[in-house]
Tab-separated table of C-alpha atoms in Angstrom:
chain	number	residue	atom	x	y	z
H	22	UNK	CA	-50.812	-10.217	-113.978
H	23	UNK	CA	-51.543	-6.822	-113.507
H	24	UNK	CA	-48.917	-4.477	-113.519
H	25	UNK	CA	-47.321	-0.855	-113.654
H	26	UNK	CA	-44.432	-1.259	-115.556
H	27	UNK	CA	-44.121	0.859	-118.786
H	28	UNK	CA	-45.479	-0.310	-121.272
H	29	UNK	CA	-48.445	-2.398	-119.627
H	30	UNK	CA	-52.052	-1.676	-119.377
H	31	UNK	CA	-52.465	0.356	-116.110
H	32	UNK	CA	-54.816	-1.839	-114.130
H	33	UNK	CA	-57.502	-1.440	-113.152
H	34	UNK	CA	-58.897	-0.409	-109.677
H	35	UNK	CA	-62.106	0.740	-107.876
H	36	UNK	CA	-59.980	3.744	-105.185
H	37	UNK	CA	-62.686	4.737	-102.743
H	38	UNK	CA	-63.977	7.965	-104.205
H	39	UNK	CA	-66.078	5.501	-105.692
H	40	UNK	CA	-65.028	5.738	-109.355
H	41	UNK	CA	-62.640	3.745	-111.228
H	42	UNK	CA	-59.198	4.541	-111.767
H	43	UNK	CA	-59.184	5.249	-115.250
H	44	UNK	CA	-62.545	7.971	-114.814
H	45	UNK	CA	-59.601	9.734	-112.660
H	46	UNK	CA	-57.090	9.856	-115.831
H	47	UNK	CA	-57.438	12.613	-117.892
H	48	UNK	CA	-58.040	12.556	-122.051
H	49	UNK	CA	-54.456	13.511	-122.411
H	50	UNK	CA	-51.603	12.118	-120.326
H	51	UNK	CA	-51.532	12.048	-116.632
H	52	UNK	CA	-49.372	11.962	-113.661
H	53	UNK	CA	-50.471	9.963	-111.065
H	54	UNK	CA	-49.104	10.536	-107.638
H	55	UNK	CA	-49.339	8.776	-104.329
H	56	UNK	CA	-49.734	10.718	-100.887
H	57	UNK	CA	-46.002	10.301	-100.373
H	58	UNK	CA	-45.024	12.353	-103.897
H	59	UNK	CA	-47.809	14.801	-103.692
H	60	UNK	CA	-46.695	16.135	-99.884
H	61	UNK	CA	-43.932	17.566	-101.304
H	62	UNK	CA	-44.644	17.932	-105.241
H	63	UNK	CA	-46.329	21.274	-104.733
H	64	UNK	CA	-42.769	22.672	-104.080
H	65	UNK	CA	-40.572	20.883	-106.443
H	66	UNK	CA	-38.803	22.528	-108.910
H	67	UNK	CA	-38.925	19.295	-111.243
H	68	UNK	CA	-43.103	20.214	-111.096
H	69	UNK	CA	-42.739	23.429	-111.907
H	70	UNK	CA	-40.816	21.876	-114.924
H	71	UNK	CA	-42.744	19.236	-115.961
H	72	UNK	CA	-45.872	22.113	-116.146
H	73	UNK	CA	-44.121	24.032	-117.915
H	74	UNK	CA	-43.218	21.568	-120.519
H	75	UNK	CA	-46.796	20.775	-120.465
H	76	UNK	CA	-47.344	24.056	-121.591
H	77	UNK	CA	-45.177	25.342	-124.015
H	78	UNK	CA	-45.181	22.184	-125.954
H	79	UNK	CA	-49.134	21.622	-125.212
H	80	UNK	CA	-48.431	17.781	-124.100
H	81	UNK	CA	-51.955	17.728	-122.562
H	82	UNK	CA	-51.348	16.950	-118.961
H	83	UNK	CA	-53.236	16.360	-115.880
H	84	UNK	CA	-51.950	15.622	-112.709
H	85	UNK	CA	-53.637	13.293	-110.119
H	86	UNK	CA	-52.969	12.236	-106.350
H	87	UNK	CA	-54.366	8.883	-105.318
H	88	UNK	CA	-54.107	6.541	-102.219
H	89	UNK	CA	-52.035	3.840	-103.330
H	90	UNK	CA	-52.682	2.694	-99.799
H	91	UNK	CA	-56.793	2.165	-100.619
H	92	UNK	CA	-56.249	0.607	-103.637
H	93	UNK	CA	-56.517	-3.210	-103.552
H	94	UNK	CA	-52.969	-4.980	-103.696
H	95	UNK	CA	-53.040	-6.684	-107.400
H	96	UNK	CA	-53.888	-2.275	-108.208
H	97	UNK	CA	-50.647	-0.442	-106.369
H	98	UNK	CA	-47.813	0.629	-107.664
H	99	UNK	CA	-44.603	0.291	-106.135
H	100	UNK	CA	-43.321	3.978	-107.057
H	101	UNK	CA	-44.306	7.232	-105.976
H	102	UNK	CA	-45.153	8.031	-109.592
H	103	UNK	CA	-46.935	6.561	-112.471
H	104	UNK	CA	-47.136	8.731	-115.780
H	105	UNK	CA	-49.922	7.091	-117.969
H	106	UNK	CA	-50.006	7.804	-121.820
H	107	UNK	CA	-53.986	8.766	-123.590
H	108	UNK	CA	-53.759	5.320	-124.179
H	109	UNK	CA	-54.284	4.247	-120.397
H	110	UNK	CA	-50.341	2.186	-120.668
H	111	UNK	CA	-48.162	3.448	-118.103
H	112	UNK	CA	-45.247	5.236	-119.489
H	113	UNK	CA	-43.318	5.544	-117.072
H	114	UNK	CA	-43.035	4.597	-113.285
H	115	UNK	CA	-40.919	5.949	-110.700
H	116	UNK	CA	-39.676	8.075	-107.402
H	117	UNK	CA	-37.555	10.782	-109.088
H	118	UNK	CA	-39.808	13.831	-109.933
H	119	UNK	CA	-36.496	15.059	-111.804
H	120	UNK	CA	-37.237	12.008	-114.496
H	121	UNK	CA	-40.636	12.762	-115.269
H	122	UNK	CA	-39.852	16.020	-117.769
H	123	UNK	CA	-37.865	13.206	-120.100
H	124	UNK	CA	-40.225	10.646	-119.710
H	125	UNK	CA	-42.763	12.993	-120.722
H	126	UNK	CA	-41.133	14.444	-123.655
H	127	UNK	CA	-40.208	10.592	-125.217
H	128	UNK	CA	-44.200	9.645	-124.378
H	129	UNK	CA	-45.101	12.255	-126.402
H	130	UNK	CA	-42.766	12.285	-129.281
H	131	UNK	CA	-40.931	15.158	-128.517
H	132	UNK	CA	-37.144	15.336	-128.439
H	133	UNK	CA	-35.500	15.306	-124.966
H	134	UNK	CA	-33.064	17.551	-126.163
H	135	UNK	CA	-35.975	20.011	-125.830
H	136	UNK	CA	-35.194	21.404	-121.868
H	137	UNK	CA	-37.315	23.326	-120.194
């Protein structure tokens, strides 16, 4: 059963740019975002912090925004956010920007104790 919670495969999905979900992941890790997160992600603090973590500890990162609402129903994910390791498994799934900067720092090895 396909499914977003860490760990699992992120499944797969055919969103109607026309080309499948995981062409829209990048070779690194990437943050997927609904419409919902993305409206307001531009001015969160927690993005400016996840980028910069991206950046000083060159976790290669690219961030995505997707219609959850296009994607077929056995493909959505029932958070605003979905971070998804090089690997294509979802690391971590939620609605708290704030969470991603840990998340992203335990996906990638790094020690949490590591703030940004």
């Amino acid at each position: 059963m396909p499914s977003t919670t860490p760990g699992c495969l992120l499944p797969h999905a055919w969103p109607p740019s026309g080309h499948a979900l995981y062409d829209e992941l990048g070779p690194g890790f990437t943050l997927l975002l609904s419409h919902t997160a993305a409206a307001s992600w531009h001015q969160s603090p927690a993005m400016e912090r996840i980028l910069a973590l991206a950046g000083r500890t060159r976790i290669p990162l690219a961030v995505r925004v997707i219609d959850t609402a296009l994607l077929p129903a056995e493909a959505r994910w029932s958070a605003d956010a979905v971070l998804v390791r090089p690997d294509q498994h979802v690391g971590w799934q939620g609605n708290d920007l704030d969470e991603v900067v840990e998340a992203l720092q335990r996906c990638a090895g790094h020690p949490s104790s590591a703030r940004v």
